[in-house]
């Protein structure tokens, strides 16, 4: 409280020009006091015909008033000095490089306490007093100190821009509204600010919802990491038990399989943690954005608000996919199932079936379905990556590439070289996963000709090529992995190698 009292004394007995305690105080007719030297330097030469004004209240005097020493005030200042008040108060807040300086201060400027939108100027606490004392100035709009006040002034007409043109989406002055913007849809800056404030509130809600969604994704990813670790440990345990039964035959392969499982575990955990880190980073950025929007929403300057709104209100779309479309646990389940059958198919299993998903992922391709080839009962979603049967769908026009008798569709991308992709389905559905040449007959069933190979999945697995079916054993799964080596004529379904000895034609007839 003592400090606050000293501060008040400093303001009362300081010269508003030099900001120090009054020296040889003089009083002018309006009642304000100044240092004798300060007011003389401000008014300049003694020209009786020239109009002189008070630096604080702006009251004008003609002729120049006589400067009379304020004896009582001088004695009070001397008494205050004796009680410890310094001539240059140490706690006065001078403006730094990053601060808004008072426009009325001369010499070393004080930090501005408020900015006036009507005066288009900023004032320290002392020079702000005339806004509280003058009846006319009391109506002015005072806001937090701003360095951007000049942006509120029309560069053409030197008028304050209090109007917003919705036609051109910019702030204008009253002259502009009657000139270049005549006939445009215009409203007051305050009205437009109120509308944008509502939109800003919605943007904040979107940011906050995104934060909640991402925090939920982080939690789910953490659960997946824990589940991946548990499943990996179980897979290693089961592998050890099975290898014990086959120790003489598979001793040289056991450490290799263990290493592959751990590699898959490391890959899955690494991918999940990398995604988790990105999500945490996005959450941090979103919180920062939310804080920025909150601060921005409190801006009192309507014009400045509207100037900055377009760049601050836009929320960019997230590019992070929290969980790749891969069942992280399936790889370990496949290893366990494969090892159970190793006693019957030792060489085949050890050579081919234990190939883990990580080996195929390096050839991963994103498949997009081509509506031009789709049977008319198929409908698509998720950017043409998901299809389902809808018998009432009649939206497709006739097209020479369209399948006609059966609900089938080809990929939009031609597949050459080595490619890997995965197909998700419901376990109860009957689905054919196939690869085919682009020139395959559109009136036939995939797998029933020489230009297509198909795996029928419906509780069990049957592989078809050229109308010949071969039953394939394996656990029922909702996900089928497909590996294609076009040049070698090799296709892998359910991680079982099916070698096709038909040499692909030397033509641009790509696999789909």
Coordinates of C-alpha atoms in Angstrom, one line a residue:
X1 CA 0.0 0.0 0.0
X2 CA 2.9 2.3 0.8
X3 CA 4.3 1.7 -2.7
X4 CA 1.0 2.5 -4.3
X5 CA 0.8 5.7 -2.2
X6 CA 4.3 6.8 -3.4
X7 CA 3.2 6.1 -7.0
X8 CA 0.2 8.4 -6.6
X9 CA 2.4 11.1 -5.2
X10 CA 4.8 10.8 -8.0
X11 CA 2.0 11.2 -10.6
X12 CA 0.6 14.2 -8.7
X13 CA 3.8 16.1 -8.4
X14 CA 5.5 15.1 -11.7
X15 CA 5.7 17.2 -14.8
X16 CA 3.8 15.6 -17.6
X17 CA 6.4 16.8 -20.1
X18 CA 9.7 15.6 -18.6
X19 CA 8.0 13.1 -16.3
X20 CA 10.3 14.1 -13.4
X21 CA 9.3 15.8 -10.2
X22 CA 8.4 19.4 -10.8
X23 CA 11.3 21.9 -10.8
X24 CA 10.3 25.6 -10.4
X25 CA 6.6 24.7 -10.9
X26 CA 4.4 27.2 -12.7
X27 CA 0.7 27.1 -13.2
X28 CA -1.2 28.1 -16.3
X29 CA -4.8 29.4 -16.5
X30 CA -6.3 25.9 -17.1
X31 CA -4.9 24.8 -13.7
X32 CA -2.2 22.4 -14.9
X33 CA 1.4 22.7 -13.6
X34 CA 4.7 22.3 -15.4
X35 CA 8.4 22.8 -14.8
X36 CA 9.2 26.4 -15.8
X37 CA 11.9 25.2 -18.3
X38 CA 9.7 22.5 -19.8
X39 CA 6.7 24.7 -20.6
X40 CA 8.9 27.4 -22.0
X41 CA 10.7 24.9 -24.2
X42 CA 7.3 23.5 -25.3
X43 CA 5.8 26.9 -26.2
X44 CA 8.9 28.3 -27.7
X45 CA 9.5 32.0 -28.2
X46 CA 7.3 34.6 -26.5
X47 CA 5.0 35.5 -29.4
X48 CA 2.0 37.3 -27.9
X49 CA 0.0 36.8 -31.1
X50 CA 0.6 33.1 -31.3
X51 CA -1.9 30.6 -29.9
X52 CA -0.5 28.4 -27.1
X53 CA -2.2 25.3 -25.7
X54 CA -1.9 23.1 -22.6
X55 CA 0.0 19.9 -23.3
X56 CA -2.5 18.0 -21.2
X57 CA -6.0 19.3 -21.7
X58 CA -5.3 21.1 -25.1
X59 CA -7.0 24.3 -23.9
X60 CA -5.8 27.2 -26.1
X61 CA -4.6 30.6 -24.9
X62 CA -4.2 33.9 -26.9
X63 CA -2.2 35.8 -26.0
X64 CA 0.4 33.7 -24.3
X65 CA -0.4 33.6 -20.6
X66 CA 2.0 34.8 -18.0
X67 CA 3.9 32.0 -16.2
X68 CA 3.5 32.4 -12.5
X69 CA 5.4 30.3 -10.0
X70 CA 3.2 28.0 -7.9
X71 CA 4.8 28.7 -4.6
X72 CA 2.7 26.3 -2.5
X73 CA 3.3 23.4 -4.9
X74 CA 7.0 24.1 -4.9
X75 CA 7.1 23.9 -1.1
X76 CA 5.1 20.6 -1.2
X77 CA 7.6 19.1 -3.7
X78 CA 10.5 20.1 -1.5
X79 CA 8.8 18.5 1.5
X80 CA 8.2 15.3 -0.5
X81 CA 11.9 15.1 -1.5
X82 CA 12.8 15.3 2.2
X83 CA 10.5 12.3 3.0
X84 CA 12.3 10.1 0.5
X85 CA 10.5 10.7 -2.9
X86 CA 13.3 10.8 -5.5
X87 CA 13.5 13.3 -8.3
X88 CA 13.4 10.6 -10.9
X89 CA 11.1 7.8 -9.7
X90 CA 12.7 4.5 -10.2
X91 CA 9.5 2.5 -10.8
X92 CA 8.1 4.6 -13.7
X93 CA 7.6 2.2 -16.5
X94 CA 9.5 3.5 -19.5
X95 CA 8.7 2.0 -22.9
X96 CA 11.0 -0.7 -24.2
X97 CA 11.6 -1.9 -27.8
X98 CA 8.6 -4.3 -27.6
X99 CA 6.3 -1.9 -25.8
X100 CA 3.8 0.7 -27.1
X101 CA 5.2 4.2 -26.3
X102 CA 3.1 7.2 -25.3
X103 CA 2.7 9.5 -28.2
X104 CA 2.5 12.6 -26.0
X105 CA 5.7 12.0 -24.0
X106 CA 8.8 14.0 -25.0
X107 CA 12.3 12.8 -24.4
X108 CA 12.3 9.3 -22.9
X109 CA 8.8 8.0 -23.4
X110 CA 6.7 6.1 -20.9
X111 CA 4.9 2.9 -21.7
X112 CA 1.4 3.5 -23.0
X113 CA -1.5 2.5 -20.7
X114 CA -4.2 2.8 -23.3
X115 CA -4.7 3.5 -27.0
X116 CA -7.5 5.8 -28.3
X117 CA -9.2 4.7 -31.5
X118 CA -10.6 8.1 -32.1
X119 CA -7.4 10.0 -31.5
X120 CA -5.4 7.2 -33.2
X121 CA -2.8 7.7 -30.5
X122 CA -1.5 5.9 -27.4
X123 CA -1.1 7.5 -23.9
X124 CA 0.7 6.8 -20.7
X125 CA -1.2 7.1 -17.4
X126 CA -0.4 10.8 -17.0
X127 CA -1.2 11.9 -20.5
X128 CA -4.4 9.7 -20.4
X129 CA -5.9 11.9 -17.7
X130 CA -7.3 14.5 -20.1
X131 CA -9.5 11.7 -21.6
X132 CA -11.1 11.3 -18.2
X133 CA -11.3 15.0 -17.5
X134 CA -12.7 16.3 -20.8
X135 CA -16.4 15.7 -21.4
X136 CA -15.8 15.3 -25.2
X137 CA -12.8 12.9 -24.8
X138 CA -14.7 10.7 -22.3
X139 CA -16.7 9.4 -25.3
X140 CA -13.6 8.1 -27.0
X141 CA -13.0 4.4 -27.3
X142 CA -10.0 3.3 -25.2
X143 CA -8.4 -0.1 -25.8
X144 CA -5.3 -2.0 -24.8
X145 CA -2.1 -0.4 -26.2
X146 CA -1.6 -1.2 -29.8
X147 CA 1.3 -0.6 -32.3
X148 CA -1.1 -1.1 -35.2
X149 CA -3.3 1.9 -34.8
X150 CA -2.3 3.4 -38.2
X151 CA -3.8 0.3 -39.8
X152 CA -7.2 1.7 -38.7
X153 CA -6.7 4.8 -40.9
X154 CA -7.7 4.9 -44.5
X155 CA -4.5 5.5 -46.6
X156 CA -6.5 7.4 -49.2
X157 CA -8.8 9.6 -47.1
X158 CA -6.9 9.7 -43.8
X159 CA -10.2 8.7 -42.0
X160 CA -10.7 6.1 -39.3
X161 CA -12.1 2.9 -40.9
X162 CA -15.2 2.1 -39.0
X163 CA -17.1 0.4 -41.8
X164 CA -16.7 -3.2 -43.1
X165 CA -17.5 -3.9 -46.8
X166 CA -18.8 -7.4 -47.0
X167 CA -18.7 -7.3 -50.8
X168 CA -14.9 -6.8 -50.9
X169 CA -14.3 -8.2 -47.4
X170 CA -12.3 -5.3 -46.1
X171 CA -12.5 -2.4 -43.7
X172 CA -13.2 1.1 -45.2
X173 CA -13.8 4.6 -44.1
X174 CA -17.0 6.7 -44.5
X175 CA -15.6 8.4 -47.6
X176 CA -14.8 5.0 -49.2
X177 CA -18.4 3.8 -48.6
X178 CA -19.8 6.7 -50.6
X179 CA -17.1 6.5 -53.3
X180 CA -15.5 3.2 -54.5
X181 CA -17.8 1.0 -52.4
X182 CA -21.0 2.8 -53.2
X183 CA -23.8 0.3 -53.5
X184 CA -21.8 -2.5 -51.7
X185 CA -23.1 -4.5 -48.8
X186 CA -21.6 -2.6 -45.9
X187 CA -22.1 -2.7 -42.1
X188 CA -20.4 -1.2 -39.1
X189 CA -17.1 -2.8 -38.0
X190 CA -18.7 -3.6 -34.7
X191 CA -21.6 -5.5 -36.4
X192 CA -19.2 -7.5 -38.5
X193 CA -17.0 -8.1 -35.5
X194 CA -20.0 -9.5 -33.6
X195 CA -20.7 -11.9 -36.5
X196 CA -17.0 -13.0 -36.8
X197 CA -16.9 -13.4 -33.0
X198 CA -19.6 -16.1 -33.3
X199 CA -17.6 -17.9 -36.0
X200 CA -14.5 -17.6 -33.8
X201 CA -16.3 -19.2 -31.0
X202 CA -17.2 -22.1 -33.3
X203 CA -13.6 -22.4 -34.4
X204 CA -12.6 -22.7 -30.8
X205 CA -15.1 -25.4 -30.2
X206 CA -13.7 -27.2 -33.2
X207 CA -10.2 -26.9 -31.8
X208 CA -11.3 -28.1 -28.4
X209 CA -13.1 -31.1 -30.0
X210 CA -10.0 -31.9 -32.0
X211 CA -8.0 -31.9 -28.8
X212 CA -10.4 -34.3 -27.1
X213 CA -10.4 -36.5 -30.2
X214 CA -6.6 -36.6 -30.3
X215 CA -6.3 -37.2 -26.6
X216 CA -8.6 -40.2 -27.1
X217 CA -6.5 -41.4 -30.0
X218 CA -3.4 -41.2 -27.9
X219 CA -5.0 -43.3 -25.2
X220 CA -6.2 -45.9 -27.7
X221 CA -2.8 -46.0 -29.3
X222 CA -1.2 -46.6 -25.9
X223 CA -3.7 -49.5 -25.3
X224 CA -2.7 -50.9 -28.7
X225 CA 1.0 -50.7 -27.8
X226 CA 0.3 -52.6 -24.6
X227 CA -1.8 -55.2 -26.5
X228 CA 0.9 -55.5 -29.1
X229 CA 3.5 -56.2 -26.4
X230 CA 1.4 -58.8 -24.7
X231 CA 0.6 -60.5 -28.0
X232 CA 4.2 -60.5 -29.0
X233 CA 5.2 -62.1 -25.7
X234 CA 2.4 -64.7 -26.1
X235 CA 3.6 -65.4 -29.7
X236 CA 7.2 -65.9 -28.5
X237 CA 5.9 -68.2 -25.7
X238 CA 3.8 -70.4 -28.1
X239 CA 6.7 -70.5 -30.6
X240 CA 9.0 -71.8 -27.9
X241 CA 6.6 -74.6 -26.9
X242 CA 6.2 -75.7 -30.5
X243 CA 9.9 -75.5 -31.3
X244 CA 10.5 -77.8 -28.2
X245 CA 8.6 -80.6 -30.0
X246 CA 10.5 -80.0 -33.2
X247 CA 13.9 -79.1 -31.7
X248 CA 16.0 -81.5 -33.9
X249 CA 14.4 -80.3 -37.1
X250 CA 14.1 -76.6 -36.5
X251 CA 16.9 -75.6 -34.1
X252 CA 18.6 -73.6 -36.8
X253 CA 15.3 -71.8 -37.5
X254 CA 14.1 -71.0 -34.0
X255 CA 16.2 -68.0 -33.3
X256 CA 15.4 -66.6 -36.8
X257 CA 11.6 -66.8 -36.1
X258 CA 12.0 -65.2 -32.7
X259 CA 14.0 -62.4 -34.2
X260 CA 11.3 -61.9 -36.9
X261 CA 8.6 -61.7 -34.2
X262 CA 10.6 -59.1 -32.3
X263 CA 11.3 -57.2 -35.4
X264 CA 7.5 -57.1 -36.1
X265 CA 6.9 -56.0 -32.5
X266 CA 9.5 -53.3 -32.7
X267 CA 8.1 -52.1 -36.0
X268 CA 4.5 -51.9 -34.7
X269 CA 5.5 -50.3 -31.4
X270 CA 7.8 -47.9 -33.2
X271 CA 5.0 -46.9 -35.7
X272 CA 2.5 -46.5 -32.9
X273 CA 4.9 -44.4 -30.7
X274 CA 5.8 -42.2 -33.7
X275 CA 2.2 -41.6 -34.4
X276 CA 1.6 -41.0 -30.7
X277 CA 4.4 -38.4 -30.6
X278 CA 2.9 -36.6 -33.6
X279 CA -0.5 -36.6 -32.0
X280 CA 0.9 -35.1 -28.8
X281 CA 2.7 -32.5 -30.9
X282 CA -0.6 -31.7 -32.6
X283 CA -2.4 -31.5 -29.3
X284 CA 0.3 -29.0 -28.1
X285 CA -0.1 -27.0 -31.2
X286 CA -3.9 -27.1 -31.0
X287 CA -3.8 -25.9 -27.4
X288 CA -1.5 -23.1 -28.4
X289 CA -3.9 -22.3 -31.2
X290 CA -6.8 -22.3 -28.7
X291 CA -4.9 -19.9 -26.4
X292 CA -4.2 -17.7 -29.3
X293 CA -7.8 -17.7 -30.4
X294 CA -8.9 -17.0 -26.9
X295 CA -6.6 -14.0 -26.6
X296 CA -7.7 -12.9 -30.1
X297 CA -11.3 -13.1 -29.1
X298 CA -10.8 -10.5 -26.4
X299 CA -9.4 -7.9 -28.8
X300 CA -11.4 -4.7 -28.3
X301 CA -10.3 -3.1 -31.6
X302 CA -12.9 -4.2 -34.1
X303 CA -10.9 -3.1 -37.1
X304 CA -7.8 -4.9 -36.0
X305 CA -9.8 -8.0 -35.2
X306 CA -11.2 -8.0 -38.8
X307 CA -7.7 -7.4 -40.2
X308 CA -6.3 -10.4 -38.5
X309 CA -9.4 -12.7 -38.5
X310 CA -8.9 -14.4 -41.9
X311 CA -5.4 -15.6 -41.0
X312 CA -6.2 -16.7 -37.4
X313 CA -9.7 -18.3 -37.8
X314 CA -8.7 -20.9 -40.3
X315 CA -8.2 -24.3 -38.9
X316 CA -6.0 -26.5 -41.1
X317 CA -7.1 -30.1 -41.6
X318 CA -5.1 -32.7 -39.7
X319 CA -2.9 -35.0 -41.9
X320 CA -2.2 -37.5 -39.1
X321 CA -3.8 -40.9 -39.3
X322 CA -3.9 -42.2 -35.7
X323 CA -4.0 -45.8 -36.6
X324 CA -2.9 -47.4 -39.9
X325 CA -5.4 -49.9 -41.4
X326 CA -3.3 -52.8 -40.1
X327 CA -4.3 -55.4 -37.5
X328 CA -1.1 -55.3 -35.4
X329 CA -2.0 -58.5 -33.6
X330 CA -2.7 -60.5 -36.8
X331 CA 1.0 -61.1 -37.6
X332 CA 1.6 -62.9 -34.3
X333 CA -1.6 -64.9 -34.6
X334 CA -0.4 -66.0 -38.1
X335 CA 3.0 -67.1 -36.7
X336 CA 1.2 -69.2 -34.1
X337 CA -1.1 -70.8 -36.6
X338 CA 1.8 -71.5 -39.0
X339 CA 3.9 -73.2 -36.4
X340 CA 1.0 -75.4 -35.4
X341 CA 1.0 -76.8 -38.9
X342 CA 4.8 -77.0 -39.1
X343 CA 4.9 -80.7 -38.2
X344 CA 3.0 -81.5 -41.4
X345 CA 4.5 -78.9 -43.8
X346 CA 7.9 -78.3 -42.3
X347 CA 9.8 -77.2 -45.4
X348 CA 7.0 -75.1 -46.9
X349 CA 6.2 -73.4 -43.6
X350 CA 9.9 -72.6 -42.7
X351 CA 10.6 -71.4 -46.2
X352 CA 7.5 -69.3 -47.0
X353 CA 4.6 -69.2 -44.5
X354 CA 6.5 -67.5 -41.6
X355 CA 7.2 -64.5 -43.7
X356 CA 5.9 -61.6 -41.6
X357 CA 3.9 -58.6 -42.6
X358 CA 6.9 -56.4 -42.1
X359 CA 8.6 -58.0 -45.2
X360 CA 5.6 -57.2 -47.3
X361 CA 4.9 -53.7 -46.0
X362 CA 7.9 -52.3 -47.9
X363 CA 5.9 -52.9 -51.0
X364 CA 2.7 -51.5 -49.6
X365 CA 0.3 -49.8 -52.1
X366 CA -2.9 -47.8 -51.6
X367 CA -5.6 -49.3 -53.7
X368 CA -8.5 -47.1 -55.0
X369 CA -11.5 -48.8 -56.6
X370 CA -12.5 -47.7 -60.1
X371 CA -16.3 -46.9 -60.3
X372 CA -16.1 -47.2 -64.1
X373 CA -15.5 -50.9 -63.7
X374 CA -18.0 -51.5 -60.9
X375 CA -21.1 -53.6 -61.1
X376 CA -24.2 -51.3 -60.8
X377 CA -25.1 -52.7 -57.4
X378 CA -21.8 -51.6 -55.7
X379 CA -21.6 -48.3 -53.9
X380 CA -18.4 -46.7 -52.6
X381 CA -17.2 -44.6 -49.6
X382 CA -14.0 -43.4 -48.0
X383 CA -12.7 -41.9 -51.2
X384 CA -13.5 -45.1 -53.2
X385 CA -11.5 -47.4 -50.9
X386 CA -14.6 -49.1 -49.4
X387 CA -17.3 -50.9 -51.3
X388 CA -20.6 -52.6 -50.4
X389 CA -23.5 -54.1 -52.2
X390 CA -26.7 -52.1 -52.6
X391 CA -29.3 -53.7 -54.9
X392 CA -31.2 -50.5 -55.2
X393 CA -28.3 -48.5 -56.5
X394 CA -29.0 -47.4 -60.1
X395 CA -26.7 -44.4 -60.4
X396 CA -24.1 -45.8 -62.8
X397 CA -24.3 -45.2 -66.5
X398 CA -23.3 -47.9 -69.0
X399 CA -19.6 -48.2 -69.6
X400 CA -17.6 -50.8 -71.6
X401 CA -15.3 -51.5 -68.6
X402 CA -18.2 -52.2 -66.2
X403 CA -18.7 -55.8 -64.8
X404 CA -22.3 -56.8 -65.6
X405 CA -23.4 -60.1 -64.1
X406 CA -21.6 -60.2 -60.8
X407 CA -20.8 -57.5 -58.1
X408 CA -17.1 -57.1 -59.0
X409 CA -14.8 -54.1 -59.4
X410 CA -11.1 -53.5 -60.4
X411 CA -8.6 -51.1 -58.9
X412 CA -8.1 -47.8 -60.5
X413 CA -4.3 -48.2 -60.3
X414 CA -2.4 -50.6 -62.6
X415 CA -0.1 -52.8 -60.5
X416 CA 3.4 -53.7 -61.8
X417 CA 6.5 -54.9 -60.0
X418 CA 6.1 -55.9 -56.4
X419 CA 2.9 -54.7 -54.6
X420 CA 1.3 -55.5 -51.3
X421 CA -2.1 -54.5 -50.0
X422 CA -4.7 -55.7 -47.5
X423 CA -8.4 -56.3 -47.8
X424 CA -10.8 -56.0 -44.9
X425 CA -14.2 -57.7 -44.7
X426 CA -16.7 -59.1 -42.3
X427 CA -16.0 -62.8 -41.4
X428 CA -19.6 -63.6 -42.2
X429 CA -19.4 -62.2 -45.8
X430 CA -18.6 -64.1 -48.9
X431 CA -15.9 -62.2 -50.7
X432 CA -13.5 -62.9 -53.6
X433 CA -10.1 -61.3 -53.3
X434 CA -8.6 -61.3 -56.8
X435 CA -5.9 -60.1 -59.1
X436 CA -6.6 -59.8 -62.8
X437 CA -5.3 -58.3 -66.0
X438 CA -7.1 -55.2 -67.2
X439 CA -8.3 -57.1 -70.3
X440 CA -10.2 -59.7 -68.2
X441 CA -13.6 -60.5 -69.5
X442 CA -16.2 -58.2 -67.8
X443 CA -19.0 -60.7 -68.2
X444 CA -17.3 -63.5 -66.3
X445 CA -16.4 -64.3 -62.7
X446 CA -12.9 -63.5 -61.5
X447 CA -10.9 -66.7 -61.0
X448 CA -12.8 -68.6 -63.8
X449 CA -10.5 -67.6 -66.7
X450 CA -6.8 -67.5 -67.5
X451 CA -6.5 -63.8 -66.8
X452 CA -7.5 -63.7 -63.2
X453 CA -6.7 -65.4 -59.9
X454 CA -9.1 -65.3 -56.9
X455 CA -9.4 -66.4 -53.3
X456 CA -13.0 -67.1 -52.2
X457 CA -13.4 -66.3 -48.5
X458 CA -16.5 -67.6 -46.8
X459 CA -15.8 -69.5 -43.6
X460 CA -13.1 -71.4 -45.5
X461 CA -10.7 -70.6 -48.4
X462 CA -10.8 -71.8 -52.0
X463 CA -8.3 -70.6 -54.6
X464 CA -9.6 -70.3 -58.2
X465 CA -7.7 -69.9 -61.5
X466 CA -9.0 -70.9 -64.9
X467 CA -12.1 -72.4 -63.3
X468 CA -10.0 -74.8 -61.1
X469 CA -10.6 -74.6 -57.4
X470 CA -8.1 -75.6 -54.7
X471 CA -9.0 -75.7 -51.0
X472 CA -6.6 -73.8 -48.7
X473 CA -6.4 -74.4 -44.9
X474 CA -6.1 -71.4 -42.6
X475 CA -7.8 -69.6 -39.7
X476 CA -10.8 -67.5 -40.5
X477 CA -9.8 -63.8 -40.7
X478 CA -11.4 -60.5 -41.4
X479 CA -8.2 -59.3 -43.1
X480 CA -6.5 -60.8 -46.2
X481 CA -3.0 -59.7 -47.2
X482 CA -2.1 -59.9 -50.9
X483 CA 1.4 -59.8 -52.3
X484 CA 1.9 -59.5 -56.0
X485 CA 5.2 -59.9 -57.9
X486 CA 4.1 -59.2 -61.4
X487 CA 7.3 -59.9 -63.2
X488 CA 7.9 -63.2 -61.4
X489 CA 4.3 -64.4 -61.7
X490 CA 4.0 -64.8 -57.9
X491 CA 0.9 -63.9 -55.8
X492 CA 0.6 -64.4 -52.0
X493 CA -2.8 -64.8 -50.4
X494 CA -3.1 -65.3 -46.6
X495 CA 0.7 -65.2 -46.5
X496 CA 0.8 -68.6 -48.4
X497 CA 2.8 -68.5 -51.7
X498 CA 0.8 -69.6 -54.7
X499 CA 3.2 -69.7 -57.6
X500 CA 1.7 -69.2 -61.1
X501 CA 4.0 -70.4 -63.8
X502 CA 2.2 -68.6 -66.6
X503 CA 4.6 -65.9 -67.9
X504 CA 3.0 -62.4 -67.9
X505 CA 2.6 -61.0 -71.4
X506 CA 5.0 -58.3 -72.6
X507 CA 2.3 -55.7 -72.9
X508 CA 0.9 -52.8 -70.9
X509 CA -2.0 -55.1 -69.7
X510 CA -1.4 -54.3 -66.0
X511 CA -2.6 -56.4 -63.1
X512 CA -5.6 -54.8 -61.1

